[in-house]
Every structure is written in structure tokens, then in C-alpha cells.
Tab-separated table of C-alpha atoms in Angstrom:
chain	number	residue	atom	x	y	z
G	1	MET	CA	-29.217	-41.662	-70.894
G	2	ILE	CA	-30.414	-39.799	-67.825
G	3	LYS	CA	-34.122	-39.054	-67.935
G	4	ILE	CA	-35.555	-36.305	-65.731
G	5	HIS	CA	-39.240	-36.253	-64.880
G	6	TRP	CA	-39.889	-32.558	-64.287
G	7	HIS	CA	-42.209	-29.624	-64.720
G	8	PRO	CA	-41.128	-26.238	-66.109
G	9	TYR	CA	-42.771	-24.343	-63.203
G	10	SER	CA	-41.088	-26.491	-60.554
G	11	THR	CA	-38.417	-24.728	-58.494
G	12	TYR	CA	-37.017	-28.063	-57.325
G	13	SER	CA	-36.776	-29.292	-60.936
G	14	ARG	CA	-34.857	-26.152	-61.841
G	15	ARG	CA	-32.075	-27.104	-59.424
G	16	VAL	CA	-31.464	-30.246	-61.451
G	17	MET	CA	-31.684	-28.370	-64.783
G	18	ILE	CA	-28.981	-25.961	-63.563
G	19	ALA	CA	-26.655	-28.791	-62.496
G	20	LEU	CA	-27.147	-30.607	-65.813
G	21	LEU	CA	-26.194	-27.422	-67.696
G	22	GLU	CA	-23.238	-26.610	-65.444
G	23	LYS	CA	-21.913	-30.143	-65.922
G	24	HIS	CA	-22.870	-30.506	-69.609
G	25	ILE	CA	-24.670	-33.788	-68.902
G	26	PRO	CA	-26.762	-35.162	-71.772
G	27	HIS	CA	-30.307	-35.848	-70.632
G	28	GLU	CA	-33.869	-36.317	-71.743
G	29	LEU	CA	-36.748	-34.389	-70.184
G	30	VAL	CA	-40.159	-35.876	-69.469
G	31	THR	CA	-42.742	-33.280	-68.508
G	32	VAL	CA	-45.226	-34.480	-65.893
G	33	ASP	CA	-48.579	-32.888	-66.697
G	34	MET	CA	-49.298	-31.576	-63.221
G	35	ALA	CA	-52.190	-29.375	-64.396
G	36	ALA	CA	-53.925	-32.614	-65.427
G	37	ARG	CA	-52.869	-34.099	-62.030
G	38	LYS	CA	-50.824	-36.841	-63.706
G	39	HIS	CA	-48.426	-36.669	-60.724
G	40	ARG	CA	-51.185	-38.159	-58.553
G	41	GLU	CA	-51.886	-41.086	-60.879
G	42	PRO	CA	-50.500	-44.602	-60.304
G	43	GLU	CA	-48.130	-44.425	-63.282
G	44	TYR	CA	-46.157	-41.498	-61.861
G	45	LEU	CA	-46.558	-42.631	-58.239
G	46	SER	CA	-44.684	-45.805	-59.234
G	47	VAL	CA	-41.796	-43.514	-60.256
G	48	ASN	CA	-42.036	-41.211	-57.215
G	49	PRO	CA	-44.390	-42.279	-54.409
G	50	TYR	CA	-44.567	-38.680	-53.133
G	51	GLY	CA	-45.991	-37.495	-56.451
G	52	ARG	CA	-43.435	-34.723	-56.748
G	53	VAL	CA	-40.942	-33.598	-59.369
G	54	PRO	CA	-38.094	-33.933	-60.177
G	55	THR	CA	-37.273	-37.636	-60.375
G	56	LEU	CA	-34.141	-38.964	-62.049
G	57	GLU	CA	-34.433	-42.216	-63.992
G	58	GLU	CA	-31.384	-43.989	-65.390
G	59	ASP	CA	-31.507	-47.572	-66.708
G	60	GLY	CA	-34.304	-48.392	-64.268
G	61	PHE	CA	-32.627	-46.634	-61.325
G	62	LEU	CA	-34.992	-44.116	-59.716
G	63	LEU	CA	-33.924	-41.246	-57.469
G	64	TYR	CA	-35.956	-38.365	-56.101
G	65	GLU	CA	-35.375	-35.392	-53.766
G	66	SER	CA	-33.656	-32.735	-55.826
G	67	ASN	CA	-30.670	-32.261	-53.498
G	68	ALA	CA	-30.046	-36.017	-53.500
G	69	ILE	CA	-30.105	-35.869	-57.308
G	70	LEU	CA	-27.560	-33.017	-57.290
G	71	THR	CA	-25.268	-35.005	-55.005
G	72	TYR	CA	-25.618	-38.080	-57.215
G	73	LEU	CA	-24.805	-36.094	-60.364
G	74	GLU	CA	-21.719	-34.709	-58.604
G	75	ALA	CA	-20.595	-38.232	-57.637
G	76	THR	CA	-21.137	-39.652	-61.116
G	77	HIS	CA	-20.046	-36.577	-63.159
G	78	PRO	CA	-17.355	-34.957	-61.011
G	79	GLU	CA	-16.175	-32.498	-63.706
G	80	PRO	CA	-16.547	-29.552	-63.671
G	81	ALA	CA	-16.579	-29.831	-59.881
G	82	LEU	CA	-19.384	-28.114	-57.987
G	83	VAL	CA	-17.998	-29.068	-54.571
G	84	PRO	CA	-14.562	-28.448	-53.015
G	85	ALA	CA	-12.018	-31.270	-53.075
G	86	ASP	CA	-11.696	-31.678	-49.296
G	87	ALA	CA	-14.083	-33.467	-46.915
G	88	ARG	CA	-14.692	-30.372	-44.797
G	89	GLY	CA	-15.543	-28.180	-47.772
G	90	ARG	CA	-17.891	-30.859	-49.100
G	91	ALA	CA	-19.543	-31.174	-45.709
G	92	VAL	CA	-20.216	-27.444	-45.540
G	93	VAL	CA	-21.766	-27.485	-49.030
G	94	ASP	CA	-23.934	-30.397	-47.876
G	95	MET	CA	-24.930	-28.474	-44.732
G	96	HIS	CA	-25.964	-25.428	-46.778
G	97	MET	CA	-28.007	-27.590	-49.178
G	98	ARG	CA	-29.899	-29.046	-46.212
G	99	LEU	CA	-30.419	-25.608	-44.679
G	100	CYS	CA	-31.748	-24.363	-48.024
G	101	ASP	CA	-34.424	-27.079	-47.900
G	102	LEU	CA	-35.229	-26.684	-44.213
G	103	GLN	CA	-35.044	-22.894	-43.776
G	104	MET	CA	-35.923	-21.498	-47.187
G	105	ALA	CA	-37.360	-23.827	-49.866
G	106	ARG	CA	-40.311	-25.121	-47.840
G	107	GLN	CA	-41.186	-21.649	-46.582
G	108	ALA	CA	-40.826	-20.172	-50.077
G	109	GLY	CA	-43.292	-22.760	-51.383
G	110	ILE	CA	-45.858	-21.614	-48.808
G	111	ILE	CA	-45.653	-18.099	-50.282
G	112	ILE	CA	-44.842	-18.625	-53.975
G	113	PHE	CA	-47.429	-21.242	-54.860
G	114	PRO	CA	-50.486	-19.212	-53.836
G	115	LYS	CA	-49.012	-15.984	-55.225
G	116	ARG	CA	-48.406	-17.571	-58.622
G	117	PHE	CA	-51.328	-19.919	-58.947
G	118	LEU	CA	-54.193	-19.162	-56.537
G	119	PRO	CA	-56.716	-16.302	-56.332
G	120	LYS	CA	-56.082	-14.043	-53.330
G	121	GLU	CA	-59.177	-15.215	-51.466
G	122	ARG	CA	-57.591	-18.667	-51.178
G	123	TRP	CA	-54.311	-17.423	-49.681
G	124	ASP	CA	-53.468	-18.470	-46.105
G	125	GLU	CA	-52.051	-15.077	-45.214
G	126	LYS	CA	-51.094	-16.033	-41.658
G	127	ALA	CA	-49.002	-18.994	-42.838
G	128	MET	CA	-47.495	-16.859	-45.605
G	129	ALA	CA	-46.469	-14.114	-43.149
G	130	GLN	CA	-44.910	-16.666	-40.808
G	131	ALA	CA	-42.968	-18.244	-43.686
G	132	LYS	CA	-41.762	-14.810	-44.774
G	133	GLY	CA	-40.459	-14.091	-41.268
G	134	GLU	CA	-38.603	-17.408	-41.195
G	135	ILE	CA	-36.939	-16.670	-44.540
G	136	GLU	CA	-35.956	-13.172	-43.391
G	137	ARG	CA	-34.317	-14.546	-40.241
G	138	HIS	CA	-32.491	-17.150	-42.324
G	139	LEU	CA	-31.254	-14.539	-44.823
G	140	ALA	CA	-29.888	-12.452	-41.939
G	141	ILE	CA	-27.716	-15.437	-40.963
G	142	LEU	CA	-26.602	-15.996	-44.568
G	143	ASP	CA	-25.787	-12.296	-44.812
G	144	SER	CA	-23.296	-12.476	-41.973
G	145	GLN	CA	-21.756	-15.616	-43.497
G	146	LEU	CA	-21.507	-14.008	-46.957
G	147	ASP	CA	-20.036	-10.734	-45.743
G	148	GLY	CA	-16.827	-10.218	-47.746
G	149	ARG	CA	-17.294	-13.340	-49.861
G	150	GLU	CA	-18.703	-14.034	-53.296
G	151	TYR	CA	-20.065	-17.516	-52.549
G	152	LEU	CA	-21.068	-19.533	-49.474
G	153	VAL	CA	-18.294	-22.144	-49.429
G	154	ALA	CA	-14.577	-21.735	-50.185
G	155	ASP	CA	-15.541	-18.621	-52.183
G	156	ARG	CA	-16.484	-20.609	-55.260
G	157	TYR	CA	-19.799	-21.399	-56.931
G	158	SER	CA	-21.006	-24.762	-55.627
G	159	LEU	CA	-24.036	-27.016	-55.262
G	160	ALA	CA	-25.047	-24.734	-52.383
G	161	GLU	CA	-25.732	-21.992	-54.933
G	162	VAL	CA	-27.382	-24.447	-57.329
G	163	SER	CA	-29.792	-25.316	-54.507
G	164	TYR	CA	-30.592	-21.711	-53.675
G	165	THR	CA	-30.927	-20.241	-57.179
G	166	PRO	CA	-34.553	-21.216	-57.961
G	167	PHE	CA	-35.754	-19.924	-54.595
G	168	VAL	CA	-33.896	-16.606	-54.438
G	169	GLN	CA	-35.280	-15.904	-57.921
G	170	PHE	CA	-38.647	-15.347	-56.229
G	171	LEU	CA	-37.532	-12.930	-53.498
G	172	PRO	CA	-39.331	-10.052	-55.333
G	173	VAL	CA	-42.514	-12.145	-55.636
G	174	MET	CA	-42.239	-12.883	-51.905
G	175	GLU	CA	-41.739	-9.133	-51.262
G	176	ILE	CA	-38.530	-9.883	-49.375
G	177	ALA	CA	-35.759	-7.271	-49.609
G	178	PRO	CA	-32.529	-9.203	-49.058
G	179	PRO	CA	-29.785	-7.739	-46.848
G	180	PRO	CA	-26.788	-6.354	-48.791
G	181	ALA	CA	-24.366	-9.296	-48.961
G	182	VAL	CA	-27.256	-11.633	-49.833
G	183	ALA	CA	-28.470	-9.203	-52.516
G	184	ALA	CA	-25.029	-9.190	-54.185
G	185	TRP	CA	-24.815	-12.986	-53.960
G	186	VAL	CA	-28.280	-13.376	-55.483
G	187	ALA	CA	-27.388	-11.055	-58.371
G	188	ARG	CA	-24.221	-13.090	-58.982
G	189	MET	CA	-26.124	-16.393	-59.042
G	190	LEU	CA	-28.952	-15.179	-61.255
G	191	ASP	CA	-26.469	-13.787	-63.753
G	192	ARG	CA	-24.934	-17.187	-64.460
G	193	PRO	CA	-25.696	-18.659	-67.902
G	194	SER	CA	-27.217	-21.758	-66.268
G	195	ALA	CA	-29.586	-19.526	-64.295
G	196	ARG	CA	-30.469	-17.309	-67.269
G	197	GLN	CA	-31.202	-20.307	-69.485
G	198	THR	CA	-33.530	-21.809	-66.877
G	199	ALA	CA	-35.204	-18.613	-65.694
G	200	PRO	CA	-38.966	-18.996	-65.292
G	201	ALA	CA	-41.244	-17.072	-67.647
G	202	GLN	CA	-42.353	-13.812	-66.009
J	1	MET	CA	-10.544	-34.836	-31.010
J	2	ILE	CA	-14.104	-34.383	-32.267
J	3	LYS	CA	-16.235	-32.325	-29.915
J	4	ILE	CA	-20.032	-32.560	-30.108
J	5	HIS	CA	-22.200	-29.793	-28.697
J	6	TRP	CA	-25.381	-31.634	-27.802
J	7	HIS	CA	-28.247	-32.080	-25.388
J	8	PRO	CA	-29.347	-35.454	-23.995
J	9	TYR	CA	-33.036	-34.792	-24.847
J	10	SER	CA	-32.250	-33.824	-28.457
J	11	THR	CA	-33.440	-36.305	-31.069
J	12	TYR	CA	-31.115	-34.757	-33.664
J	13	SER	CA	-28.139	-35.081	-31.301
J	14	ARG	CA	-28.960	-38.737	-30.820
J	15	ARG	CA	-28.399	-39.404	-34.522
J	16	VAL	CA	-24.803	-38.297	-34.110
J	17	MET	CA	-24.352	-40.272	-30.882
J	18	ILE	CA	-25.499	-43.431	-32.678
J	19	ALA	CA	-23.072	-42.892	-35.572
J	20	LEU	CA	-20.175	-42.237	-33.176
J	21	LEU	CA	-20.929	-45.508	-31.373
J	22	GLU	CA	-21.418	-47.518	-34.581
J	23	LYS	CA	-18.094	-46.224	-35.893
J	24	HIS	CA	-16.207	-46.299	-32.574
J	25	ILE	CA	-15.123	-42.676	-33.000
J	26	PRO	CA	-13.498	-41.084	-29.944
J	27	HIS	CA	-15.245	-37.831	-29.053
J	28	GLU	CA	-15.895	-35.328	-26.335
J	29	LEU	CA	-19.417	-34.191	-25.424
J	30	VAL	CA	-20.306	-30.626	-24.476
J	31	THR	CA	-23.820	-30.297	-23.106
J	32	VAL	CA	-25.550	-27.068	-24.087
J	33	ASP	CA	-27.729	-25.992	-21.153
J	34	MET	CA	-30.901	-25.427	-23.140
J	35	ALA	CA	-33.086	-25.189	-20.020
J	36	ALA	CA	-31.032	-22.109	-19.107
J	37	ARG	CA	-31.403	-20.927	-22.753
J	38	LYS	CA	-27.639	-21.003	-23.316
J	39	HIS	CA	-28.343	-21.981	-26.951
J	40	ARG	CA	-29.749	-18.485	-27.504
J	41	GLU	CA	-26.729	-16.675	-26.082
J	42	PRO	CA	-23.976	-15.155	-28.253
J	43	GLU	CA	-21.389	-17.738	-27.184
J	44	TYR	CA	-23.331	-20.660	-28.616
J	45	LEU	CA	-24.737	-18.673	-31.536
J	46	SER	CA	-21.125	-18.137	-32.651
J	47	VAL	CA	-20.842	-21.941	-32.839
J	48	ASN	CA	-24.249	-22.487	-34.489
J	49	PRO	CA	-26.143	-19.390	-35.671
J	50	TYR	CA	-29.449	-21.313	-35.602
J	51	GLY	CA	-29.067	-21.987	-31.874
J	52	ARG	CA	-29.680	-25.693	-32.328
J	53	VAL	CA	-27.886	-28.889	-31.360
J	54	PRO	CA	-25.927	-30.868	-32.398
J	55	THR	CA	-22.861	-29.028	-33.702
J	56	LEU	CA	-19.590	-30.797	-34.500
J	57	GLU	CA	-16.383	-28.946	-33.684
J	58	GLU	CA	-12.985	-30.281	-34.754
J	59	ASP	CA	-9.806	-28.163	-34.613
J	60	GLY	CA	-11.841	-25.007	-35.181
J	61	PHE	CA	-13.964	-26.544	-37.963
J	62	LEU	CA	-17.678	-26.147	-37.235
J	63	LEU	CA	-20.467	-28.199	-38.824
J	64	TYR	CA	-24.152	-28.334	-37.998
J	65	GLU	CA	-27.268	-30.076	-39.341
J	66	SER	CA	-27.199	-33.598	-37.972
J	67	ASN	CA	-27.482	-35.368	-41.343
J	68	ALA	CA	-24.581	-33.311	-42.700
J	69	ILE	CA	-22.584	-34.388	-39.624
J	70	LEU	CA	-23.443	-38.055	-40.293
J	71	THR	CA	-22.303	-37.723	-43.907
J	72	TYR	CA	-19.072	-36.031	-42.799
J	73	LEU	CA	-18.345	-38.765	-40.245
J	74	GLU	CA	-18.899	-41.374	-42.978
J	75	ALA	CA	-16.467	-39.553	-45.307
J	76	THR	CA	-13.781	-39.165	-42.655
J	77	HIS	CA	-14.301	-42.509	-40.838
J	78	PRO	CA	-15.433	-44.890	-43.575
J	79	GLU	CA	-15.120	-48.065	-41.459
J	80	PRO	CA	-17.347	-49.754	-40.495
J	81	ALA	CA	-19.294	-48.524	-43.515
J	82	LEU	CA	-22.800	-47.197	-42.986
J	83	VAL	CA	-23.425	-46.623	-46.704
J	84	PRO	CA	-23.180	-49.007	-49.671
J	85	ALA	CA	-20.028	-48.921	-51.808
J	86	ASP	CA	-21.696	-47.850	-55.060
J	87	ALA	CA	-22.869	-44.367	-56.087
J	88	ARG	CA	-26.493	-45.426	-56.569
J	89	GLY	CA	-26.736	-47.086	-53.177
J	90	ARG	CA	-25.184	-44.034	-51.540
J	91	ALA	CA	-27.605	-41.753	-53.376
J	92	VAL	CA	-30.604	-43.719	-52.135
J	93	VAL	CA	-29.314	-43.553	-48.542
J	94	ASP	CA	-28.893	-39.791	-49.008
J	95	MET	CA	-32.441	-39.526	-50.412
J	96	HIS	CA	-33.886	-41.382	-47.408
J	97	MET	CA	-31.965	-39.174	-44.966
J	98	ARG	CA	-33.452	-36.076	-46.634
J	99	LEU	CA	-36.938	-37.584	-46.619
J	100	CYS	CA	-36.535	-38.387	-42.924
J	101	ASP	CA	-35.912	-34.686	-42.250
J	102	LEU	CA	-38.619	-33.395	-44.589
J	103	GLN	CA	-41.423	-35.917	-44.019
J	104	MET	CA	-40.871	-37.136	-40.464
J	105	ALA	CA	-38.405	-35.328	-38.185
J	106	ARG	CA	-39.959	-31.859	-38.481
J	107	GLN	CA	-43.472	-33.211	-38.048
J	108	ALA	CA	-42.385	-35.380	-35.105
J	109	GLY	CA	-40.953	-32.288	-33.409
J	110	ILE	CA	-44.340	-30.567	-33.682
J	111	ILE	CA	-45.885	-33.435	-31.689
J	112	ILE	CA	-43.098	-34.634	-29.387
J	113	PHE	CA	-41.930	-31.326	-27.973
J	114	PRO	CA	-45.295	-30.271	-26.523
J	115	LYS	CA	-46.112	-33.801	-25.370
J	116	ARG	CA	-42.836	-34.104	-23.481
J	117	PHE	CA	-42.320	-30.580	-22.223
J	118	LEU	CA	-45.485	-28.432	-22.328
J	119	PRO	CA	-48.734	-28.489	-20.311
J	120	LYS	CA	-51.694	-29.636	-22.391
J	121	GLU	CA	-53.315	-26.193	-22.453
J	122	ARG	CA	-50.348	-24.929	-24.502
J	123	TRP	CA	-50.569	-27.654	-27.170
J	124	ASP	CA	-51.457	-26.597	-30.724
J	125	GLU	CA	-53.698	-29.596	-31.283
J	126	LYS	CA	-54.585	-28.688	-34.874
J	127	ALA	CA	-50.919	-28.507	-35.920
J	128	MET	CA	-50.194	-31.707	-33.998
J	129	ALA	CA	-53.025	-33.580	-35.761
J	130	GLN	CA	-51.861	-32.353	-39.149
J	131	ALA	CA	-48.273	-33.440	-38.411
J	132	LYS	CA	-49.517	-36.853	-37.297
J	133	GLY	CA	-51.400	-37.292	-40.581
J	134	GLU	CA	-48.289	-36.376	-42.568
J	135	ILE	CA	-46.182	-38.924	-40.673
J	136	GLU	CA	-48.814	-41.625	-41.166
J	137	ARG	CA	-48.888	-41.013	-44.932
J	138	HIS	CA	-45.085	-41.137	-45.027
J	139	LEU	CA	-44.954	-44.394	-43.051
J	140	ALA	CA	-47.415	-45.961	-45.513
J	141	ILE	CA	-44.902	-45.234	-48.304
J	142	LEU	CA	-41.991	-46.608	-46.237
J	143	ASP	CA	-44.074	-49.698	-45.497
J	144	SER	CA	-44.419	-50.560	-49.161
J	145	GLN	CA	-40.677	-49.954	-49.668
J	146	LEU	CA	-39.760	-52.125	-46.658
J	147	ASP	CA	-42.068	-55.003	-47.551
J	148	GLY	CA	-39.879	-58.138	-47.627
J	149	ARG	CA	-36.722	-56.292	-46.552
J	150	GLU	CA	-34.938	-55.776	-43.270
J	151	TYR	CA	-33.536	-52.303	-44.023
J	152	LEU	CA	-34.294	-49.452	-46.426
J	153	VAL	CA	-31.251	-49.645	-48.714
J	154	ALA	CA	-29.452	-52.706	-50.075
J	155	ASP	CA	-30.937	-54.637	-47.138
J	156	ARG	CA	-28.257	-53.482	-44.727
J	157	TYR	CA	-28.270	-51.093	-41.782
J	158	SER	CA	-27.184	-47.659	-43.039
J	159	LEU	CA	-27.186	-43.949	-42.244
J	160	ALA	CA	-30.843	-43.987	-43.329
J	161	GLU	CA	-31.637	-46.017	-40.211
J	162	VAL	CA	-29.319	-43.885	-38.058
J	163	SER	CA	-31.370	-40.862	-39.162
J	164	TYR	CA	-34.715	-42.470	-38.401
J	165	THR	CA	-33.935	-44.164	-35.073
J	166	PRO	CA	-34.437	-41.188	-32.710
J	167	PHE	CA	-37.761	-40.300	-34.328
J	168	VAL	CA	-39.334	-43.748	-34.593
J	169	GLN	CA	-38.497	-44.180	-30.895
J	170	PHE	CA	-41.333	-41.746	-30.188
J	171	LEU	CA	-44.061	-43.396	-32.301
J	172	PRO	CA	-45.843	-44.541	-29.085
J	173	VAL	CA	-45.642	-41.008	-27.630
J	174	MET	CA	-47.090	-39.714	-30.917
J	175	GLU	CA	-49.840	-42.378	-30.671
J	176	ILE	CA	-48.938	-43.623	-34.147
J	177	ALA	CA	-49.381	-47.357	-34.802
J	178	PRO	CA	-46.885	-48.183	-37.567
J	179	PRO	CA	-47.904	-50.482	-40.437
J	180	PRO	CA	-46.452	-54.025	-40.205
J	181	ALA	CA	-43.211	-53.786	-42.226
J	182	VAL	CA	-42.385	-50.457	-40.560
J	183	ALA	CA	-43.126	-51.945	-37.125
J	184	ALA	CA	-40.670	-54.801	-37.719
J	185	TRP	CA	-38.038	-52.369	-39.055
J	186	VAL	CA	-38.477	-50.103	-36.017
J	187	ALA	CA	-38.083	-53.041	-33.623
J	188	ARG	CA	-34.898	-54.072	-35.453
J	189	MET	CA	-33.423	-50.566	-35.251
J	190	LEU	CA	-34.300	-49.990	-31.610
J	191	ASP	CA	-32.765	-53.322	-30.649
J	192	ARG	CA	-29.300	-52.327	-31.874
J	193	PRO	CA	-26.708	-51.749	-29.139
J	194	SER	CA	-26.132	-48.187	-30.406
J	195	ALA	CA	-29.854	-47.477	-30.041
J	196	ARG	CA	-30.132	-49.136	-26.618
J	197	GLN	CA	-27.143	-47.229	-25.281
J	198	THR	CA	-28.584	-43.903	-26.428
J	199	ALA	CA	-32.240	-44.540	-25.561
J	200	PRO	CA	-33.872	-41.544	-23.883
J	201	ALA	CA	-34.940	-41.843	-20.258
J	202	GLN	CA	-38.630	-42.792	-20.035
């Protein structure tokens, strides 16, 4: 049985939850009590030395980095497929997953975490404004790529969308108004049953 | 014929060069004249909207993000293999490649670029010190994982090492003294013919 160490507020954990639902994969959830800083204690650091969630555990096999977990689930549970069948299509999904981490997820964390969990006097507003600008420039690129399409790759829902869903959920919190093709894509993703079932509490 | 848009000073491009050599893949190089800011002009932005190198081009197919290119080359040119045969081994290689980007490559760029190309009065020394601390904490984790092993995954040279090679090359420039198991691993990687042939000019 696949065990997922996670936290319900974790955007990265939500990626894995969505993939597990989309693929109907039986699993067991282990909540890491991050409020009590259990993720910084030796027991969890022996599972994930970075002290982050999610981590997949399966018969003693440990894997972290949410996009690596998604790729592993795809390799081990190929149906229903969340990547195209051909090498080029798979490569483009992989590229978009990496770009989601590098150009959006990290920057979103800089904005979302303080806005959700810290009093305003502790916000680093300069860093937050810079992160917002980076996301806006990235969304402008996605907008031109999405123009006339429903999804990023081969016009079908893929792991690229699984990666993006938890982060685009917070565009309103980040006060980012997405350009039109991105806005339609976001609405499409958030309307999926796997997204609705994993939506964070407001 | 695979065409690689690259620049000889680009650490990310060097990853792809190493994989091409390791796999004996015929290719054509197109140098993007970054000094003349050609990477910011519409012609190159139509190849890679982020204006970065490397980009792979093959019969009109375009792929960027160096680790996505490495994964694509592995899928399309599986011999000699630079990943293990099993899904778990492949997943751990994938995880390390992502961690290289998230915990080392970005931070290395913050330090290396100014040190190589900018006068000292333009250095952001606070950001550089923070990046150095992040790399040092990451190398401490790698050190415990490498203890008693020659390579990160399944004790064989893999795409994880291909990803790391261009960045660990600059540890001396970054004034980072690696812990012992990392130091031995770095020496092993940099001694490979593919690393020697692609070593940057001093």
C-alpha cells in the first residue's frame, strides 16, 4: 500500500492527492503535524531530509519532490494515462512540470504562505511583489501557448495540469488577474472532480 | 539531426553537452549570441519564450529546460543507459535532478554569474551569502546520502550526476568547501571524459 506523508494545507501535497484520485490508486495518508514542527524532528527527517511534504513511502521505498512522485505514479499506474503516448508529448509535459516548479510554485509560496499564515507586519512585501511580477510574466507566456487550446499538451488534461492546479487555485489570494486563455484553463482545471474534492478550506 | 541552441558559458547547456557525449548522439550546435542579447530578440524568443539556453530543436519539435532535454534524450536514445532499469531507480534519479535545480542550480547562478561577469560593486552580497548557505545545507544532505557510495543512485553514474556536474565545477568559485563524500563524488564526476571535454575555460 502506498503511504503518503502529507499536510492538508500543503499545495505540493495536493498535487499528489489529485493524481491519486485521477488514477484511483489506493493509498494511506499520514498527516505530518507541521504546526507542532514534527517535520523538523529526526523521525520525519529520516523520511525526508528536507523536512518537506509530500513524501511517498511504499514497502520501505522513499520518494520525495512532488513532481517526481507524479512521474513515478504515472510509470507504475499508467492507466488512466495522464501523459501522451509519444516521447515528444511526454517530454513537453515534463518540461511544463519543471517550469511550474521553477517559474510559479516557488514564487507562489513566497506570496501565499505569509498571506495565509503570517500577520501583515511580518510580510516581506518587496519579495512578494517581485514574485508576483515573475508569475505574471510566466502567465503571459502560458497565455500565448494556451491560445485556442483547452490544455497545455496535446490538448488533453495531463500531469502538467495536475502540477499547476494547487497553485492557480491561489491566484485570487495572490491578487493576480490571469490573462484570458489562462483564466479559461484555470476554470477548467478547478472544475475537475479531483480538484473539487481536494480544494483547500476557504 | 538534433540541433542544440546553446552558449559555451551556460552551465545548463553543459548538462546537455555531457549527455550528448555520453550517449554518442550526433548533433549540431547553434550558439546564441547572448553578449549581443540575441536571446532577447523575437527570433530566439520564438524558439524559447523564456530567452534561455539550451533549447533542443529536432524536425520542428522544440524542447527547453535542460533536465527535460536530458530525460527526452534518455527516452529516445536509451543506450548507453544513464538511468537504472527499474521504476524506483528511475524515480530517484528524477528526484535528484529536480533537487539539483531547486536546491543548487538556481542558488549557484546567484553566486556564479556576478563572480564571473560583473564588477564587484554590482554584486548583491546579501543574496549571494544566502544562496551559499542554502547550497551548503543541501551538500550536507547529499554528503550523508553519498557516504560509502560512488554515485547518488544505484551506485552508478546517472543523469543525476549529469545534472550536477556543471554546477559542482564552480564550488571553488563559490568558495564552498564540500564535505568529504561530496568532495570525492565531485572529483569522480569532473574526471569523466565527458566532463573534461566540456570543462569551461578558466
